[in-house]
GROMACS .gro file of C-alpha atoms in nm:
model
  473
    1MET     CA    1  -2.190   3.614   3.150
    2ARG     CA    2  -2.363   3.371   2.916
    3ILE     CA    3  -2.209   3.062   2.763
    4SER     CA    4  -2.345   2.783   2.545
    5ARG     CA    5  -2.252   2.417   2.580
    6LYS     CA    6  -2.320   2.104   2.377
    7LEU     CA    7  -2.366   1.832   2.637
    8ALA     CA    8  -2.549   1.565   2.440
    9ASP     CA    9  -2.243   1.347   2.365
   10CYS     CA   10  -2.115   1.322   2.721
   11VAL     CA   11  -2.464   1.303   2.875
   12SER     CA   12  -2.552   1.012   2.643
   13ILE     CA   13  -2.242   0.825   2.765
   14VAL     CA   14  -2.331   0.888   3.131
   15ASN     CA   15  -2.691   0.781   3.070
   16PHE     CA   16  -2.579   0.467   2.885
   17TYR     CA   17  -2.387   0.344   3.189
   18LYS     CA   18  -2.661   0.464   3.426
   19TYR     CA   19  -2.906   0.254   3.225
   20THR     CA   20  -2.718  -0.066   3.316
   21GLU     CA   21  -2.835  -0.022   3.675
   22ASN     CA   22  -3.165  -0.179   3.574
   23THR     CA   23  -3.060  -0.367   3.262
   24PRO     CA   24  -2.728  -0.559   3.267
   25ILE     CA   25  -2.551  -0.563   2.932
   26SER     CA   26  -2.327  -0.823   2.773
   27PHE     CA   27  -1.951  -0.784   2.726
   28TYR     CA   28  -1.660  -0.968   2.570
   29ASP     CA   29  -1.315  -0.996   2.735
   30PHE     CA   30  -1.035  -0.994   2.477
   31ASP     CA   31  -0.777  -1.138   2.720
   32LYS     CA   32  -0.976  -1.430   2.855
   33LYS     CA   33  -1.201  -1.489   2.553
   34ILE     CA   34  -1.500  -1.497   2.785
   35SER     CA   35  -1.826  -1.307   2.811
   36ASN     CA   36  -2.108  -1.250   3.053
   37CYS     CA   37  -2.267  -0.929   3.186
   38PHE     CA   38  -2.174  -0.582   3.306
   39TYR     CA   39  -2.400  -0.362   3.520
   40LYS     CA   40  -2.406  -0.069   3.762
   41GLU     CA   41  -2.457  -0.138   4.131
   42GLU     CA   42  -2.471   0.148   4.384
   43ASN     CA   43  -2.164   0.369   4.320
   44SER     CA   44  -1.959   0.121   4.117
   45PHE     CA   45  -2.002  -0.137   3.842
   46VAL     CA   46  -1.999  -0.516   3.854
   47LEU     CA   47  -1.846  -0.749   3.598
   48LYS     CA   48  -1.989  -1.100   3.616
   49THR     CA   49  -1.778  -1.366   3.442
   50ASP     CA   50  -1.765  -1.745   3.418
   51GLU     CA   51  -1.408  -1.746   3.549
   52LYS     CA   52  -1.326  -1.992   3.825
   53LEU     CA   53  -1.077  -1.865   4.083
   54SER     CA   54  -0.897  -2.040   4.367
   55ASN     CA   55  -0.961  -1.912   4.716
   56ASP     CA   56  -0.595  -1.820   4.767
   57ASN     CA   57  -0.537  -1.446   4.814
   58LEU     CA   58  -0.874  -1.346   4.672
   59LYS     CA   59  -0.840  -0.999   4.825
   60GLN     CA   60  -0.534  -0.933   4.611
   61LEU     CA   61  -0.688  -1.048   4.283
   62ASN     CA   62  -0.815  -0.798   4.027
   63ILE     CA   63  -0.866  -0.757   3.655
   64ASN     CA   64  -0.686  -0.424   3.620
   65GLY     CA   65  -0.560  -0.361   3.267
   66ARG     CA   66  -0.813  -0.584   3.095
   67ILE     CA   67  -0.998  -0.450   2.792
   68ILE     CA   68  -1.360  -0.549   2.743
   69GLN     CA   69  -1.610  -0.476   2.468
   70ILE     CA   70  -1.962  -0.377   2.568
   71ASN     CA   71  -2.266  -0.402   2.342
   72ASN     CA   72  -2.048  -0.479   2.038
   73ASN     CA   73  -1.929  -0.119   1.990
   74ILE     CA   74  -1.780   0.023   2.314
   75LYS     CA   75  -1.436  -0.076   2.445
   76ILE     CA   76  -1.323   0.012   2.796
   77GLU     CA   77  -1.012  -0.062   3.002
   78ILE     CA   78  -1.050  -0.172   3.366
   79LEU     CA   79  -0.828   0.048   3.587
   80ASP     CA   80  -0.931  -0.040   3.944
   81SER     CA   81  -1.113  -0.358   4.047
   82ARG     CA   82  -1.150  -0.621   4.318
   83VAL     CA   83  -1.318  -0.957   4.367
   84LYS     CA   84  -1.673  -0.934   4.497
   85THR     CA   85  -1.778  -1.301   4.501
   86THR     CA   86  -1.654  -1.624   4.348
   87SER     CA   87  -1.789  -1.977   4.315
   88PHE     CA   88  -1.729  -2.294   4.116
   89VAL     CA   89  -1.916  -2.153   3.818
   90GLU     CA   90  -1.861  -1.775   3.813
   91THR     CA   91  -1.682  -1.474   3.962
   92GLU     CA   92  -1.801  -1.118   4.015
   93PHE     CA   93  -1.560  -0.823   4.014
   94VAL     CA   94  -1.637  -0.473   4.146
   95ILE     CA   95  -1.514  -0.207   3.904
   96ASP     CA   96  -1.433   0.122   4.078
   97LYS     CA   97  -1.257   0.286   3.785
   98PHE     CA   98  -1.250   0.232   3.409
   99SER     CA   99  -1.181   0.441   3.100
  100SER     CA  100  -1.224   0.446   2.726
  101VAL     CA  101  -0.933   0.262   2.567
  102GLY     CA  102  -0.765   0.577   2.434
  103PHE     CA  103  -0.762   0.763   2.767
  104ARG     CA  104  -0.416   0.885   2.879
  105LYS     CA  105  -0.364   1.011   3.233
  106ASP     CA  106  -0.028   1.171   3.156
  107THR     CA  107  -0.149   1.386   2.866
  108SER     CA  108  -0.262   1.746   2.917
  109LYS     CA  109  -0.615   1.803   2.791
  110TYR     CA  110  -0.921   2.011   2.867
  111PHE     CA  111  -1.136   1.828   3.123
  112LYS     CA  112  -1.501   1.826   3.215
  113LEU     CA  113  -1.635   1.641   3.522
  114ILE     CA  114  -2.001   1.534   3.521
  115ILE     CA  115  -2.158   1.412   3.844
  116HIS     CA  116  -2.511   1.272   3.852
  117ASN     CA  117  -2.725   1.481   4.085
  118HIS     CA  118  -2.896   1.168   4.217
  119LYS     CA  119  -3.095   1.361   4.479
  120ARG     CA  120  -3.217   1.596   4.206
  121LYS     CA  121  -3.161   1.887   4.442
  122GLN     CA  122  -3.138   2.228   4.279
  123LEU     CA  123  -2.979   2.535   4.435
  124ARG     CA  124  -3.060   2.901   4.383
  125PHE     CA  125  -2.714   3.028   4.299
  126ASP     CA  126  -2.843   3.385   4.297
  127HIS     CA  127  -2.914   3.354   4.672
  128ILE     CA  128  -2.555   3.246   4.741
  129PHE     CA  129  -2.308   3.374   4.479
  130GLU     CA  130  -2.250   3.696   4.286
  131LYS     CA  131  -2.148   3.740   3.918
  132LEU     CA  132  -2.321   3.428   3.795
  133ILE     CA  133  -2.270   3.259   3.461
  134TYR     CA  134  -2.574   3.142   3.267
  135VAL     CA  135  -2.527   2.821   3.073
  136SER     CA  136  -2.761   2.707   2.798
  137SER     CA  137  -2.745   2.359   2.649
  138GLU     CA  138  -2.941   2.139   2.411
  139ASN     CA  139  -3.065   1.911   2.691
  140GLN     CA  140  -3.241   2.191   2.876
  141ASN     CA  141  -3.414   2.499   2.740
  142THR     CA  142  -3.378   2.733   3.036
  143ASN     CA  143  -3.068   2.930   3.126
  144LEU     CA  144  -2.881   2.770   3.411
  145GLN     CA  145  -2.689   2.926   3.695
  146GLY     CA  146  -2.322   2.865   3.764
  147ILE     CA  147  -2.004   3.030   3.890
  148SER     CA  148  -1.663   3.115   3.752
  149PHE     CA  149  -1.351   3.112   3.973
  150LYS     CA  150  -0.979   3.034   3.983
  151LEU     CA  151  -0.784   2.762   4.158
  152ASP     CA  152  -0.407   2.753   4.135
  153LYS     CA  153  -0.426   3.028   3.870
  154LYS     CA  154  -0.650   2.810   3.651
  155GLU     CA  155  -1.003   2.917   3.558
  156TYR     CA  156  -1.299   2.687   3.623
  157TYR     CA  157  -1.673   2.687   3.562
  158LEU     CA  158  -1.915   2.506   3.792
  159TYR     CA  159  -2.283   2.477   3.704
  160PHE     CA  160  -2.590   2.254   3.717
  161SER     CA  161  -2.744   2.125   3.395
  162ASN     CA  162  -3.064   1.931   3.430
  163ILE     CA  163  -2.974   1.645   3.668
  164PHE     CA  164  -2.596   1.693   3.648
  165LEU     CA  165  -2.337   1.899   3.831
  166ILE     CA  166  -2.057   1.996   3.592
  167ILE     CA  167  -1.706   2.131   3.651
  168GLU     CA  168  -1.499   2.251   3.357
  169GLY     CA  169  -1.132   2.343   3.349
  170LEU     CA  170  -1.065   2.619   3.097
  171ILE     CA  171  -0.689   2.562   3.102
  172GLU     CA  172  -0.519   2.244   2.978
  173ASP     CA  173  -0.430   2.012   3.265
  174GLN     CA  174  -0.332   1.657   3.347
  175PHE     CA  175  -0.593   1.424   3.489
  176VAL     CA  176  -0.436   1.379   3.833
  177GLU     CA  177  -0.422   1.754   3.890
  178PHE     CA  178  -0.772   1.820   3.756
  179ASP     CA  179  -0.914   1.536   3.965
  180ALA     CA  180  -0.749   1.665   4.285
  181ASN     CA  181  -0.874   2.019   4.218
  182CYS     CA  182  -1.229   1.898   4.151
  183ARG     CA  183  -1.243   1.731   4.492
  184ILE     CA  184  -1.133   2.057   4.655
  185ILE     CA  185  -1.392   2.252   4.457
  186LEU     CA  186  -1.670   2.011   4.555
  187ALA     CA  187  -1.577   2.039   4.924
  188CYS     CA  188  -1.568   2.420   4.918
  189PHE     CA  189  -1.892   2.434   4.721
  190GLY     CA  190  -2.055   2.210   4.981
  191LEU     CA  191  -1.934   2.425   5.269
  192ILE     CA  192  -2.087   2.737   5.112
  193THR     CA  193  -2.413   2.590   4.980
  194GLY     CA  194  -2.485   2.302   5.218
  195TYR     CA  195  -2.503   2.058   4.926
  196SER     CA  196  -2.257   1.894   4.688
  197PRO     CA  197  -2.335   1.576   4.491
  198MET     CA  198  -2.044   1.333   4.485
  199LYS     CA  199  -2.028   0.950   4.505
  200TYR     CA  200  -1.908   0.894   4.146
  201GLY     CA  201  -1.842   1.089   3.830
  202PHE     CA  202  -1.730   1.081   3.465
  203TYR     CA  203  -1.432   1.284   3.345
  204PHE     CA  204  -1.434   1.376   2.975
  205THR     CA  205  -1.137   1.502   2.771
  206TYR     CA  206  -1.140   1.757   2.489
  207ASP     CA  207  -0.885   1.929   2.269
  208ASN     CA  208  -1.051   2.271   2.312
  209ASN     CA  209  -1.200   2.479   2.594
  210LYS     CA  210  -1.530   2.516   2.411
  211PHE     CA  211  -1.577   2.148   2.499
  212LEU     CA  212  -1.678   2.034   2.152
  213ASN     CA  213  -1.640   1.667   2.053
  214VAL     CA  214  -1.561   1.427   2.337
  215MET     CA  215  -1.226   1.253   2.294
  216ASP     CA  216  -1.208   1.008   2.586
  217TYR     CA  217  -1.353   0.953   2.931
  218ILE     CA  218  -1.283   0.791   3.267
  219PHE     CA  219  -1.529   0.673   3.533
  220VAL     CA  220  -1.425   0.721   3.898
  221SER     CA  221  -1.620   0.608   4.205
  222ASN     CA  222  -1.382   0.685   4.493
  223PHE     CA  223  -1.547   1.014   4.587
  224ILE     CA  224  -1.679   1.059   4.939
  225GLU     CA  225  -2.053   1.040   4.996
  226THR     CA  226  -2.274   1.322   4.871
  227TYR     CA  227  -2.265   1.615   5.111
  228ASP     CA  228  -2.618   1.718   5.206
  229SER     CA  229  -2.660   1.946   5.506
  230GLN     CA  230  -2.917   2.204   5.612
  231PHE     CA  231  -2.637   2.423   5.750
  232LYS     CA  232  -2.616   2.687   5.477
  233VAL     CA  233  -2.469   3.008   5.616
  234ILE     CA  234  -2.498   3.227   5.303
  235ASP     CA  235  -2.853   3.306   5.198
  236THR     CA  236  -2.959   3.642   5.054
  237ASN     CA  237  -3.326   3.541   5.031
  238THR     CA  238  -3.434   3.758   5.324
  239PHE     CA  239  -3.803   3.677   5.275
  240LYS     CA  240  -3.738   3.343   5.446
  241TYR     CA  241  -3.662   3.528   5.770
  242VAL     CA  242  -3.944   3.781   5.794
  243ASP     CA  243  -4.264   3.774   5.997
  244LYS     CA  244  -4.512   3.609   5.760
  245GLU     CA  245  -4.809   3.738   5.963
  246LYS     CA  246  -4.738   4.101   5.869
  247ASN     CA  247  -4.890   4.271   5.566
  248HIS     CA  248  -4.710   4.286   5.231
  249GLU     CA  249  -4.567   4.635   5.283
  250GLU     CA  250  -4.430   4.553   5.629
  251ILE     CA  251  -4.278   4.228   5.500
  252GLN     CA  252  -4.104   4.419   5.221
  253ILE     CA  253  -3.963   4.674   5.467
  254GLN     CA  254  -3.843   4.399   5.698
  255ALA     CA  255  -3.680   4.207   5.409
  256ASP     CA  256  -3.506   4.524   5.283
  257LYS     CA  257  -3.373   4.594   5.631
  258LEU     CA  258  -3.230   4.244   5.659
  259ARG     CA  259  -3.069   4.285   5.317
  260LYS     CA  260  -2.842   4.565   5.440
  261ASN     CA  261  -2.476   4.447   5.450
  262LEU     CA  262  -2.590   4.106   5.324
  263ASN     CA  263  -2.336   4.008   5.060
  264PRO     CA  264  -2.326   3.698   4.840
  265ILE     CA  265  -2.002   3.505   4.803
  266SER     CA  266  -1.781   3.674   4.546
  267CYS     CA  267  -1.577   3.490   4.284
  268ASP     CA  268  -1.265   3.615   4.457
  269THR     CA  269  -1.375   3.480   4.796
  270PHE     CA  270  -1.463   3.138   4.656
  271SER     CA  271  -1.130   3.128   4.473
  272LYS     CA  272  -0.944   3.214   4.793
  273LEU     CA  273  -1.133   2.942   4.981
  274CYS     CA  274  -1.041   2.679   4.721
  275ASN     CA  275  -0.675   2.791   4.711
  276MET     CA  276  -0.656   2.791   5.090
  277VAL     CA  277  -0.774   2.429   5.103
  278LYS     CA  278  -0.523   2.331   4.835
  279PHE     CA  279  -0.217   2.502   4.978
  280ASP     CA  280  -0.274   2.519   5.356
  281ASN     CA  281  -0.306   2.175   5.517
  282LYS     CA  282  -0.431   2.309   5.851
  283MET     CA  283  -0.703   2.518   5.692
  284ALA     CA  284  -0.792   2.224   5.468
  285ASP     CA  285  -0.837   2.016   5.784
  286ALA     CA  286  -1.065   2.285   5.924
  287VAL     CA  287  -1.286   2.284   5.613
  288TYR     CA  288  -1.311   1.905   5.581
  289LEU     CA  289  -1.378   1.863   5.952
  290THR     CA  290  -1.652   2.127   5.935
  291LEU     CA  291  -1.817   1.933   5.654
  292GLU     CA  292  -1.793   1.618   5.865
  293ALA     CA  293  -1.938   1.794   6.168
  294ASN     CA  294  -2.233   1.937   5.974
  295ARG     CA  295  -2.373   1.589   5.912
  296SER     CA  296  -2.276   1.418   6.238
  297SER     CA  297  -2.473   1.342   6.552
  298LEU     CA  298  -2.536   1.625   6.800
  299ILE     CA  299  -2.251   1.554   7.044
  300SER     CA  300  -2.012   1.464   6.761
  301MET     CA  301  -2.088   1.800   6.600
  302GLY     CA  302  -1.984   1.981   6.916
  303VAL     CA  303  -1.664   1.778   6.950
  304ILE     CA  304  -1.558   1.837   6.588
  305TYR     CA  305  -1.645   2.208   6.592
  306CYS     CA  306  -1.426   2.250   6.901
  307VAL     CA  307  -1.137   2.075   6.724
  308VAL     CA  308  -1.190   2.303   6.423
  309LEU     CA  309  -1.194   2.608   6.652
  310GLU     CA  310  -0.859   2.503   6.799
  311THR     CA  311  -0.717   2.446   6.449
  312LEU     CA  312  -0.833   2.784   6.320
  313THR     CA  313  -0.701   2.953   6.633
  314ASN     CA  314  -0.355   2.804   6.586
  315VAL     CA  315  -0.341   2.910   6.219
  316ILE     CA  316  -0.468   3.265   6.268
  317CYS     CA  317  -0.271   3.331   6.585
  318SER     CA  318   0.052   3.192   6.440
  319GLN     CA  319   0.023   3.449   6.161
  320ASN     CA  320  -0.037   3.727   6.415
  321ILE     CA  321   0.185   3.616   6.702
  322ASP     CA  322   0.271   3.971   6.818
  323ASN     CA  323  -0.098   4.056   6.858
  324ILE     CA  324  -0.178   3.777   7.102
  325LEU     CA  325   0.100   3.829   7.361
  326PRO     CA  326   0.001   4.000   7.691
  327ILE     CA  327   0.334   4.188   7.685
  328GLN     CA  328   0.405   4.276   7.324
  329ASP     CA  329   0.749   4.427   7.394
  330LYS     CA  330   0.978   4.123   7.363
  331HIS     CA  331   1.260   4.284   7.566
  332LYS     CA  332   1.027   4.362   7.859
  333ALA     CA  333   0.881   4.011   7.843
  334LYS     CA  334   1.229   3.858   7.855
  335GLU     CA  335   1.326   4.087   8.143
  336LEU     CA  336   1.020   3.974   8.340
  337CYS     CA  337   1.107   3.605   8.284
  338ASN     CA  338   1.467   3.660   8.399
  339LYS     CA  339   1.357   3.835   8.719
  340LEU     CA  340   1.097   3.569   8.796
  341ASN     CA  341   1.352   3.290   8.737
  342LEU     CA  342   1.599   3.453   8.978
  343THR     CA  343   1.326   3.493   9.239
  344ALA     CA  344   1.218   3.132   9.198
  345GLN     CA  345   1.574   3.009   9.243
  346GLU     CA  346   1.608   3.210   9.565
  347TYR     CA  347   1.303   3.034   9.707
  348LEU     CA  348   1.448   2.696   9.611
  349LEU     CA  349   1.791   2.748   9.769
  350GLY     CA  350   1.680   2.592  10.096
  351ASN     CA  351   1.552   2.277   9.925
  352LYS     CA  352   1.823   2.017   9.982
  353ILE     CA  353   1.690   1.772   9.725
  354PHE     CA  354   1.682   2.040   9.454
  355HIS     CA  355   2.006   2.116   9.270
  356ILE     CA  356   1.970   2.469   9.133
  357GLU     CA  357   2.213   2.450   8.840
  358LYS     CA  358   2.115   2.097   8.732
  359ASP     CA  359   1.748   2.052   8.821
  360TYR     CA  360   1.605   2.402   8.771
  361LEU     CA  361   1.659   2.408   8.394
  362ASN     CA  362   1.413   2.120   8.348
  363SER     CA  363   1.178   2.207   8.631
  364ALA     CA  364   0.805   2.271   8.593
  365ILE     CA  365   0.852   2.610   8.761
  366LYS     CA  366   1.095   2.733   8.493
  367LYS     CA  367   0.871   2.607   8.214
  368LYS     CA  368   0.573   2.795   8.357
  369ILE     CA  369   0.776   3.113   8.396
  370ASP     CA  370   0.917   3.088   8.044
  371ASN     CA  371   0.559   3.069   7.912
  372ILE     CA  372   0.420   3.341   8.137
  373ASN     CA  373   0.376   3.575   7.840
  374SER     CA  374   0.145   3.329   7.666
  375PRO     CA  375  -0.233   3.386   7.671
  376THR     CA  376  -0.462   3.139   7.845
  377ASN     CA  377  -0.638   2.885   7.627
  378GLN     CA  378  -0.966   3.073   7.652
  379ASP     CA  379  -0.803   3.407   7.573
  380LYS     CA  380  -0.620   3.250   7.281
  381LEU     CA  381  -0.945   3.109   7.136
  382ILE     CA  382  -1.105   3.453   7.150
  383LYS     CA  383  -0.806   3.631   6.991
  384PRO     CA  384  -0.880   3.523   6.628
  385PHE     CA  385  -1.210   3.711   6.646
  386ASP     CA  386  -1.027   4.024   6.761
  387ILE     CA  387  -0.764   3.982   6.489
  388LEU     CA  388  -1.027   3.940   6.214
  389ASP     CA  389  -1.255   4.206   6.367
  390ILE     CA  390  -1.550   3.971   6.422
  391LYS     CA  391  -1.776   4.093   6.702
  392ILE     CA  392  -1.872   3.824   6.953
  393ASP     CA  393  -2.082   3.869   7.267
  394GLU     CA  394  -2.054   3.730   7.619
  395ASP     CA  395  -2.271   3.431   7.529
  396ASP     CA  396  -2.028   3.343   7.248
  397LYS     CA  397  -1.740   3.359   7.495
  398LYS     CA  398  -1.924   3.127   7.733
  399ILE     CA  399  -1.981   2.885   7.446
  400ILE     CA  400  -1.611   2.893   7.362
  401ASN     CA  401  -1.533   2.819   7.726
  402GLN     CA  402  -1.763   2.514   7.711
  403ARG     CA  403  -1.537   2.338   7.463
  404ASN     CA  404  -1.393   2.118   7.737
  405ASP     CA  405  -1.739   1.968   7.792
  406PHE     CA  406  -1.717   1.828   7.439
  407LEU     CA  407  -1.344   1.761   7.415
  408HIS     CA  408  -1.313   1.583   7.749
  409GLY     CA  409  -1.649   1.407   7.758
  410ASN     CA  410  -1.786   1.603   8.052
  411SER     CA  411  -2.145   1.533   8.151
  412PHE     CA  412  -2.415   1.757   8.007
  413ASN     CA  413  -2.647   1.686   8.305
  414ILE     CA  414  -2.933   1.562   8.091
  415GLY     CA  415  -3.145   1.463   8.390
  416GLU     CA  416  -3.516   1.407   8.339
  417ASP     CA  417  -3.586   1.700   8.106
  418ILE     CA  418  -3.432   1.547   7.794
  419GLU     CA  419  -3.604   1.788   7.554
  420ARG     CA  420  -3.474   2.099   7.734
  421CYS     CA  421  -3.122   1.959   7.757
  422SER     CA  422  -3.123   1.858   7.391
  423LYS     CA  423  -3.218   2.212   7.293
  424GLU     CA  424  -2.941   2.350   7.514
  425ILE     CA  425  -2.685   2.125   7.343
  426PHE     CA  426  -2.826   2.204   6.998
  427TYR     CA  427  -2.809   2.577   7.075
  428THR     CA  428  -2.444   2.540   7.184
  429VAL     CA  429  -2.360   2.341   6.871
  430LEU     CA  430  -2.523   2.597   6.640
  431LYS     CA  431  -2.333   2.879   6.813
  432LEU     CA  432  -2.010   2.686   6.758
  433ASN     CA  433  -2.113   2.641   6.395
  434PHE     CA  434  -2.141   3.018   6.358
  435LEU     CA  435  -1.804   3.080   6.524
  436VAL     CA  436  -1.628   2.829   6.297
  437ASN     CA  437  -1.791   2.952   5.976
  438ALA     CA  438  -1.733   3.315   6.070
  439LEU     CA  439  -1.358   3.253   6.109
  440ILE     CA  440  -1.325   3.053   5.785
  441LEU     CA  441  -1.523   3.298   5.572
  442LYS     CA  442  -1.367   3.612   5.717
  443PHE     CA  443  -1.021   3.459   5.682
  444VAL     CA  444  -1.075   3.423   5.305
  445GLY     CA  445  -1.208   3.777   5.273
  446HIS     CA  446  -1.588   3.756   5.304
  447THR     CA  447  -1.755   4.042   5.491
  448GLY     CA  448  -2.113   4.126   5.580
  449LYS     CA  449  -2.385   3.905   5.723
  450ILE     CA  450  -2.406   3.529   5.749
  451VAL     CA  451  -2.704   3.323   5.863
  452ASN     CA  452  -2.741   3.279   6.238
  453LEU     CA  453  -2.847   2.913   6.247
  454ALA     CA  454  -2.920   2.920   6.620
  455LYS     CA  455  -3.203   3.166   6.550
  456VAL     CA  456  -3.319   2.979   6.239
  457TYR     CA  457  -3.355   2.636   6.403
  458LEU     CA  458  -3.444   2.746   6.757
  459PRO     CA  459  -3.652   3.062   6.702
  460GLU     CA  460  -3.856   3.016   7.022
  461PHE     CA  461  -3.558   2.926   7.241
  462LYS     CA  462  -3.532   3.175   7.528
  463LYS     CA  463  -3.163   3.252   7.472
  464ASN     CA  464  -3.252   3.360   7.118
  465ASP     CA  465  -3.493   3.634   7.224
  466LYS     CA  466  -3.250   3.911   7.132
  467GLU     CA  467  -3.084   3.725   6.843
  468GLU     CA  468  -3.128   3.819   6.476
  469TYR     CA  469  -3.150   3.584   6.178
  470TYR     CA  470  -2.822   3.725   6.046
  471ARG     CA  471  -2.499   3.823   6.216
  472VAL     CA  472  -2.231   4.052   6.078
  473ILE     CA  473  -1.875   3.924   6.038
   0.00000   0.00000   0.00000
């Protein structure tokens, strides 16, 4: 699908404010009848004034609601601010959110979010997603890759244009809802691709879904930091994983073989992932924690992946409770508990300090018997893979059983061979990464191969001798 966009108006606004990073501009405050300068600093903006403030409750002071005029022709309203510094001669305010004067949060409009791709990192969408959209615009001559999907029954486009990541809502929406959905989209996009620019962005409003003629805009800087990880688990570029020392024909054969059952992320799968994060709090926790793990330190990665594994297990098993019980016949399971309780009480009859009718109901013995038809923790953690039909080997099961080493701070016996031990831990972490991503992606309907990061990053590691660069889920 090909679409055309006119981006010059909104890009010029973004670039105007970006320009103030190096060149502060003057402003005039209509409320205070004062002027000074306005400039961008890191993710926010700074307003420097000649106001003199008392030191009482500085943390609670702000200039929210003020309207200022910039460069004689642009008026903006300050929506979120705080004091940065103050002295006898001037005060600086940090501006985290501002809008054009006509912007209305409570009015349904068509919205476009533009985020500056400050790392200038480009992605090959065709190696990750299927059914791409190609977007042409006046600020770049080449066709650009993007995706189309639905969140909460609303259609969205996401694409890169030059140095910007853009999200468009093709259905009228209110700002609060569009903003919340954009944050979900950015998180899910990051999980799939390994990269999602964030930090700050500009939202633009339109009266049509062709996105012609900007009406108003709002600047927001309360995004999380840009997500940039090397842990990309969908990659259909098989030539990255072939033996480069072979001749051209052999490389082609090897790449074609790897391509079998290697599927890009479908629009439907990405939509399901976004909707899952929006409507299922537990699964949302799993996704956000995975993003956090992917850019954490080595041990922290392992700890967070184990927490995610527990979270995913609880969600998947709770939806398939009958499939995880050792005795699936509820009547037989209840009969077993009754017989065991009677037997236990017979053994306790001779205990003078134990009152059968009173004490047994709250005893540890009865609690254990009542839960006798529950799987062990290790068995329970393996069950989701059975339920979703994801094949795991004995090494995977050992890795799952090692979760207590991370969760309870057990020693990893580093000893003198730090390099060997670090590789062992890294291998374990990458295996956990696969297990977590396999469950999330299969749960939202993706099938086929995903990248085996343990093989990618530790190709010479002995435990990877029989591993492939892709694994089927």
